[in-house]
Coordinates of C-alpha atoms and ligand atoms in Angstrom, one line a residue:
M1 CA 107.7 16.2 124.4
S2 CA 104.6 14.3 123.5
A3 CA 102.2 13.1 126.1
T4 CA 102.9 9.5 125.5
S5 CA 104.3 7.8 128.6
S6 CA 107.3 5.5 128.8
P7 CA 106.8 1.7 129.1
D8 CA 106.8 0.1 132.5
V9 CA 110.1 -1.7 132.1
S10 CA 109.8 -3.9 135.2
A11 CA 106.4 -5.2 134.0
L12 CA 107.8 -5.8 130.5
L13 CA 110.6 -8.0 131.9
A14 CA 107.9 -10.4 133.3
G15 CA 110.3 -12.0 135.7
R16 CA 113.3 -12.1 133.4
H17 CA 116.0 -11.1 135.9
R18 CA 119.4 -11.7 134.4
I19 CA 119.8 -9.5 131.3
L20 CA 122.8 -9.7 129.0
V21 CA 123.4 -6.5 127.0
T22 CA 126.2 -6.7 124.4
G23 CA 127.6 -3.3 123.4
G24 CA 126.3 -1.7 126.6
A25 CA 129.4 0.6 126.8
G26 CA 128.3 2.3 123.5
F27 CA 125.7 4.8 122.7
I28 CA 122.5 2.9 122.4
G29 CA 123.5 0.0 124.6
G30 CA 124.5 2.5 127.3
A31 CA 121.1 4.0 127.2
V32 CA 119.4 0.5 127.5
V33 CA 121.7 -0.3 130.5
R34 CA 120.8 2.9 132.2
R35 CA 117.1 2.3 131.8
L36 CA 117.4 -1.3 133.1
L37 CA 119.4 -0.1 136.1
R38 CA 117.1 2.8 137.0
E39 CA 113.7 1.3 136.2
T40 CA 114.1 -2.4 137.3
E41 CA 115.9 -4.5 139.9
A42 CA 117.5 -6.8 137.1
L43 CA 121.1 -7.9 137.2
V44 CA 122.7 -6.4 134.0
F45 CA 125.7 -8.1 132.4
N46 CA 127.3 -5.8 130.0
L47 CA 129.4 -7.5 127.4
D48 CA 131.7 -5.1 125.6
K49 CA 135.2 -5.1 124.2
C50 CA 135.3 -1.4 125.4
G51 CA 136.6 0.0 122.0
Y52 CA 137.0 3.5 120.8
A53 CA 133.2 4.3 120.9
S54 CA 132.8 3.0 124.4
D55 CA 132.3 5.1 127.6
L56 CA 131.1 3.8 130.9
T57 CA 130.9 7.3 132.6
S58 CA 127.0 7.5 132.2
I59 CA 126.6 4.1 133.7
E60 CA 129.0 4.9 136.7
G61 CA 126.8 8.0 137.1
V62 CA 123.6 6.0 137.4
L63 CA 125.1 3.5 139.9
A64 CA 126.2 6.3 142.1
E65 CA 122.7 7.9 141.8
L66 CA 121.0 4.6 142.7
G67 CA 122.9 4.2 146.0
P68 CA 121.9 0.9 147.8
R69 CA 119.7 0.0 144.8
A70 CA 122.9 -0.4 142.7
L71 CA 123.4 -3.7 144.6
S72 CA 121.4 -6.9 144.4
P73 CA 120.1 -8.4 147.7
D74 CA 123.3 -10.7 147.8
G75 CA 125.5 -7.5 147.6
Q76 CA 126.9 -7.8 144.2
S77 CA 126.7 -4.9 141.8
R78 CA 123.7 -4.9 139.5
H79 CA 126.0 -3.9 136.7
Q80 CA 128.7 -6.4 135.7
L81 CA 131.0 -5.5 133.0
L82 CA 132.2 -8.4 131.0
R83 CA 135.2 -7.0 129.0
V84 CA 135.0 -9.5 126.0
D85 CA 135.6 -9.3 122.2
L86 CA 132.9 -11.2 120.4
T87 CA 135.5 -12.2 117.9
N88 CA 136.8 -14.5 120.5
A89 CA 134.5 -17.6 120.6
E90 CA 135.8 -19.1 123.8
A91 CA 135.7 -15.9 125.7
T92 CA 132.1 -15.2 124.3
A93 CA 131.0 -18.6 125.5
A94 CA 132.5 -18.1 128.9
A95 CA 130.9 -14.7 129.3
V96 CA 127.4 -16.1 128.4
R97 CA 127.9 -18.9 130.9
Q98 CA 128.8 -16.3 133.5
A99 CA 125.8 -14.1 132.7
D100 CA 123.5 -17.1 132.6
P101 CA 120.9 -14.8 131.0
D102 CA 117.1 -14.9 130.8
L103 CA 117.2 -12.2 128.0
V104 CA 119.9 -11.1 125.6
L105 CA 119.9 -7.7 123.9
H106 CA 122.6 -7.8 121.2
L107 CA 123.8 -4.3 120.3
A108 CA 127.5 -4.8 120.0
A109 CA 128.7 -4.0 116.5
E110 CA 131.2 -1.8 114.6
S111 CA 128.7 1.0 113.7
H112 CA 130.3 3.8 111.6
V113 CA 129.7 3.5 107.8
D114 CA 132.8 5.7 107.0
R115 CA 135.2 3.4 109.1
S116 CA 133.5 0.3 107.2
I117 CA 134.7 1.9 103.9
E118 CA 138.3 2.5 105.3
G119 CA 138.5 -0.9 106.9
P120 CA 135.7 -3.4 106.2
G121 CA 137.6 -6.4 108.0
A122 CA 136.8 -5.2 111.5
F123 CA 133.1 -5.0 110.5
I124 CA 133.0 -8.7 109.2
A125 CA 134.9 -9.8 112.3
S126 CA 132.6 -8.1 114.9
N127 CA 129.3 -7.9 113.2
V128 CA 129.2 -11.2 111.3
N129 CA 131.7 -13.5 113.1
G130 CA 130.9 -12.0 116.5
T131 CA 127.2 -12.5 116.1
F132 CA 127.9 -16.1 115.0
H133 CA 129.9 -16.7 118.1
L134 CA 127.2 -15.2 120.3
L135 CA 124.4 -17.1 118.7
Q136 CA 126.4 -20.3 119.3
A137 CA 127.1 -19.6 122.9
V138 CA 123.5 -18.4 123.5
R139 CA 122.1 -21.5 121.8
S140 CA 124.2 -23.8 124.0
H141 CA 123.0 -21.8 127.0
W142 CA 119.4 -21.8 126.0
E143 CA 119.3 -25.6 125.3
Q144 CA 120.6 -26.3 128.8
L145 CA 118.2 -24.1 130.7
P146 CA 115.5 -25.8 132.8
A147 CA 112.1 -25.9 131.1
E148 CA 110.5 -22.9 132.8
R149 CA 113.5 -20.6 132.1
R150 CA 113.9 -22.0 128.6
D151 CA 110.2 -21.2 127.8
T152 CA 110.6 -17.5 128.6
F153 CA 114.1 -16.9 127.3
R154 CA 114.6 -14.4 124.5
F155 CA 117.4 -13.1 122.2
H156 CA 116.9 -9.7 120.7
H157 CA 119.1 -8.7 117.8
I158 CA 119.3 -4.9 117.3
S159 CA 119.8 -3.9 113.6
T160 CA 119.5 -0.9 111.3
D161 CA 117.3 0.3 108.4
E162 CA 120.5 0.5 106.4
V163 CA 120.1 -3.2 105.5
F164 CA 117.2 -2.2 103.1
G165 CA 119.4 0.0 101.0
S166 CA 118.4 3.5 99.6
L167 CA 115.0 4.9 98.9
G168 CA 113.9 7.3 96.1
P169 CA 112.0 10.4 96.9
T170 CA 108.9 8.4 98.0
G171 CA 108.1 5.1 99.9
R172 CA 109.2 3.9 103.3
F173 CA 110.8 0.7 104.6
S174 CA 108.8 -1.9 106.4
E175 CA 109.2 -5.5 107.6
T176 CA 108.5 -6.8 104.2
T177 CA 111.1 -4.7 102.4
L178 CA 113.7 -6.8 100.6
Y179 CA 117.3 -6.6 102.0
D180 CA 119.6 -4.5 99.7
P181 CA 122.6 -3.4 101.8
R182 CA 125.1 -1.2 100.0
S183 CA 127.9 -0.4 102.3
P184 CA 130.3 -2.8 104.2
Y185 CA 128.6 -1.7 107.4
S186 CA 125.1 -2.4 106.2
A187 CA 126.1 -5.7 104.5
S188 CA 127.7 -6.9 107.7
K189 CA 124.5 -6.1 109.7
A190 CA 122.3 -7.6 107.1
A191 CA 124.5 -10.8 107.2
S192 CA 124.1 -10.8 111.1
D193 CA 120.2 -10.4 110.6
H194 CA 120.3 -13.4 108.4
L195 CA 122.3 -15.5 110.9
V196 CA 119.9 -14.6 113.7
N197 CA 116.8 -15.6 111.6
A198 CA 118.7 -18.9 110.6
W199 CA 119.3 -19.7 114.3
H200 CA 115.6 -19.3 114.9
H201 CA 114.3 -21.3 111.9
T202 CA 117.0 -24.1 112.1
F203 CA 117.6 -24.4 115.9
G204 CA 114.4 -22.9 117.3
L205 CA 116.2 -20.1 119.2
P206 CA 113.6 -17.6 120.4
V207 CA 114.7 -14.5 118.6
V208 CA 113.2 -11.1 117.8
L209 CA 114.7 -8.5 115.5
T210 CA 114.4 -4.8 115.1
N211 CA 115.7 -2.5 112.3
C212 CA 115.9 1.2 113.5
S213 CA 116.6 4.5 111.7
N214 CA 119.4 6.9 112.7
N215 CA 119.5 7.6 116.4
Y216 CA 120.7 10.9 118.1
G217 CA 121.0 12.0 121.7
P218 CA 123.5 12.3 124.6
W219 CA 126.6 10.1 124.7
Q220 CA 126.9 9.5 121.0
F221 CA 130.5 9.2 120.0
P222 CA 131.4 12.4 118.1
E223 CA 132.2 10.8 114.7
K224 CA 128.4 10.6 113.8
L225 CA 126.7 13.6 112.1
I226 CA 124.9 15.3 114.9
P227 CA 127.7 15.3 117.5
V228 CA 130.3 16.1 114.9
V229 CA 128.3 19.2 113.8
I230 CA 127.5 20.4 117.3
L231 CA 131.2 20.1 118.4
K232 CA 132.7 21.6 115.3
A233 CA 130.2 24.5 115.2
A234 CA 130.6 25.2 118.9
A235 CA 134.4 25.3 118.4
G236 CA 134.1 27.7 115.5
E237 CA 135.5 25.0 113.1
P238 CA 134.3 24.2 109.5
I239 CA 131.2 22.1 109.7
P240 CA 131.6 19.2 107.1
L241 CA 128.5 18.5 105.0
Y242 CA 128.7 15.5 102.5
G243 CA 127.9 16.3 98.9
D244 CA 124.8 18.4 98.2
G245 CA 123.4 17.9 101.7
A246 CA 120.2 16.5 100.4
N247 CA 120.6 12.9 101.8
V248 CA 117.6 12.1 104.1
R249 CA 117.7 10.2 107.4
D250 CA 114.7 9.5 109.6
W251 CA 116.0 10.6 113.0
L252 CA 114.9 9.1 116.3
Y253 CA 115.7 10.2 119.8
V254 CA 117.7 7.4 121.5
E255 CA 115.4 7.1 124.5
D256 CA 112.5 6.4 122.0
H257 CA 114.5 3.7 120.5
V258 CA 115.1 2.2 123.9
D259 CA 111.4 2.1 124.6
A260 CA 111.0 0.2 121.3
L261 CA 113.8 -2.1 122.1
L262 CA 112.4 -3.0 125.5
L263 CA 108.9 -3.6 124.1
A264 CA 110.1 -5.8 121.2
A265 CA 112.6 -7.7 123.3
N266 CA 109.9 -8.8 125.8
R267 CA 106.8 -8.8 123.9
G268 CA 107.7 -8.9 120.2
E269 CA 106.6 -11.9 118.1
L270 CA 109.3 -14.6 118.1
G271 CA 111.0 -15.0 114.8
G272 CA 109.5 -11.6 113.8
S273 CA 111.0 -8.2 113.1
Y274 CA 109.9 -4.7 113.8
C275 CA 110.9 -1.5 111.9
V276 CA 111.4 1.4 114.2
G277 CA 111.4 5.1 113.2
G278 CA 109.8 8.2 114.4
H279 CA 108.5 10.2 111.4
G280 CA 111.6 12.3 111.7
E281 CA 112.8 12.7 108.1
R282 CA 115.2 15.5 107.5
T283 CA 117.9 16.2 105.0
N284 CA 121.4 16.5 106.3
Q285 CA 121.4 20.1 105.3
Q286 CA 118.2 20.7 107.4
V287 CA 119.8 19.0 110.4
V288 CA 123.0 21.0 110.1
E289 CA 121.1 24.3 109.8
A290 CA 118.8 23.5 112.7
I291 CA 121.9 22.9 114.9
C292 CA 123.4 26.2 113.8
I293 CA 120.3 28.0 114.7
L294 CA 120.2 26.4 118.1
L295 CA 123.8 27.4 118.7
D296 CA 123.2 31.0 117.6
E297 CA 120.8 31.2 120.6
L298 CA 122.8 29.1 123.1
K299 CA 126.3 30.1 122.3
P300 CA 126.0 33.3 120.3
T301 CA 129.3 34.6 118.6
G302 CA 128.0 37.7 116.8
A303 CA 127.9 35.8 113.5
P304 CA 125.6 32.9 112.4
H305 CA 127.2 29.5 112.9
S306 CA 125.9 28.5 109.5
R307 CA 128.7 30.4 107.9
L308 CA 131.0 27.4 109.0
I309 CA 129.0 24.9 106.8
T310 CA 131.5 23.5 104.3
S311 CA 130.7 21.0 101.5
V312 CA 133.0 18.1 101.5
T313 CA 133.4 15.2 99.0
D314 CA 130.5 12.8 99.3
R315 CA 130.9 9.4 100.9
P316 CA 131.3 6.7 98.2
G317 CA 128.0 4.9 97.6
H318 CA 126.2 7.3 100.0
D319 CA 122.5 6.0 100.4
R320 CA 120.2 8.9 99.4
R321 CA 117.2 8.3 101.6
Y322 CA 116.0 6.2 104.5
A323 CA 112.5 6.3 106.0
I324 CA 110.6 3.9 108.2
D325 CA 107.0 2.9 108.3
P326 CA 106.6 1.9 112.1
T327 CA 102.9 0.7 111.7
R328 CA 103.7 -2.8 112.9
I329 CA 105.5 -1.8 116.2
S330 CA 103.0 0.9 117.0
G331 CA 99.9 -1.3 116.2
E332 CA 101.2 -4.6 117.9
L333 CA 103.3 -3.3 120.8
G334 CA 101.8 0.2 121.3
W335 CA 105.1 2.0 120.7
Q336 CA 105.1 5.7 120.0
P337 CA 108.1 8.1 120.1
R338 CA 108.0 10.4 123.0
H339 CA 110.3 13.2 121.6
N340 CA 109.8 15.3 118.5
F341 CA 112.9 16.2 116.5
E342 CA 113.1 19.9 117.4
E343 CA 112.9 19.3 121.1
G344 CA 115.1 16.2 121.1
L345 CA 117.8 18.1 119.1
A346 CA 117.7 21.1 121.4
D347 CA 118.2 18.8 124.4
T348 CA 121.1 17.1 122.6
V349 CA 122.8 20.4 121.7
R350 CA 122.5 21.6 125.3
W351 CA 123.9 18.3 126.5
Y352 CA 127.0 18.4 124.3
L353 CA 127.6 22.0 125.3
E354 CA 127.6 20.9 129.0
H355 CA 129.5 17.6 128.8
Q356 CA 133.0 16.6 128.0
R357 CA 133.4 13.0 127.0
R358 CA 136.1 11.0 128.7
C359 CA 137.4 9.2 125.6
Ligands
LIG1 P1 128.4 2.3 119.2 O1 129.4 2.3 118.2 O2 128.2 3.6 120.0 O3 128.6 1.2 120.3 C1 128.9 -0.1 119.9 C2 129.4 -0.8 121.1 O4 129.7 -2.2 120.7 C3 130.9 -0.2 121.5 O5 130.9 0.0 122.9 C4 131.8 -1.3 121.1 O6 132.9 -1.4 121.9 C5 131.0 -2.6 121.1 N1 131.6 -3.6 120.2 C6 131.8 -3.4 119.0 N2 132.4 -4.5 118.4 C7 132.5 -5.5 119.5 C8 133.1 -6.7 119.6 N3 133.6 -7.3 118.6 N4 132.9 -7.3 120.9 C9 132.4 -6.7 121.9 N5 131.9 -5.4 121.9 C10 132.0 -4.8 120.6 O7 127.1 1.9 118.4 P2 125.6 2.3 118.7 O8 125.2 3.6 117.8 O9 125.3 2.4 120.1 O10 124.9 1.1 118.0 C11 124.5 0.0 118.7 C12 123.7 -1.0 117.8 O11 122.6 -0.4 117.2 C13 124.6 -1.6 116.6 O12 124.3 -2.9 116.4 C14 124.0 -0.6 115.5 O13 124.2 -1.4 114.3 C15 122.6 -0.6 115.8 N6 122.0 0.7 115.3 C16 122.5 1.9 115.5 C17 121.9 3.0 115.0 C18 122.4 4.4 115.2 O14 121.9 5.4 114.6 N7 123.5 4.6 116.0 C19 120.6 2.9 114.4 C20 120.1 1.7 114.2 C21 120.7 0.5 114.6

């Protein structure tokens, strides 16, 4: 791990006490919720439809670990689950009224590219219409806040570098890169980014946006590359590798992304966007081979796990390369990743070997 320290989250919140996290039962949202519960006294409202990728086990574990700190001074749990589907406008509005937030971190989305190719409708419904419903509900809430709360209120939209399309062998995405989404997932996220910016420019909603590269770490639903490879390899099953394995992703450990989110949500320029990535470019082949080598050490079987690597038909329209230039968030907000890829991957492999997911 690097010597960079994590941000002081309580100080960052600057008095914002009621935090609404959408998608807080998912992989990255869950990491945000855990940090807020552990490192602040904030009340966390977790709006999630609790779909296939959701798992509250890690949050329940943190609440148990916190003991009396899991409760607010008036005795209510500091984690309130609002089981709501953003595709339902009325339920979304009611949830926002109930949360009465000082800060919103919007992570809820359908998130898997392959599912977006098989069934794009759910991605339009959740990511586009869901974001629209949330923006309308939050705008109405913000407009009715007393002046001192309205002045410090913020809405942070969490997005992906996939909205920028695919790079050739050189160059990196930055805040000025033009949008060029190429999958139903990235197109739906791009649409939601545009809605968020429109609500800022048209209605004055105080928003900030981040576009992050691929995340990995504990609690990721095992349909994404890294957990799929770990679990298949550990079970001695064929490890699927798309096409020639040369697609490049810029991998970032999830806790480093959470640092960036908490900085941008609280201190980012309103109406601005920040690209987040940790100089972690690797081909899929390199990632799969690194996992196999780790498993050779941690779970030896007498034969190299790499023998299980099996080339499968490539994803249609598979973007070739993503890479992020994080100069803006590093320079303006002091963000630096705390984990390098080798150490973060080793921790992740150990975690998946030790944990069984509930769903
Ligand atoms: P995830 O699939 O693990 O979790 C998403 C959560 O959102 C789930 O708990 C799901 O139930 C919830 N959700 C989905 N649709 C909903 C709806 N209509 N109403 C209420 N809840 C709903 O995803 P993740 O990997 O944690 O990603 C979180 C966010 O970060 C997404 O917006 C994604 O686009 C973005 N992002 C992800 C990555 C990555 O590598 N995973 C990288 C950059 C950005």
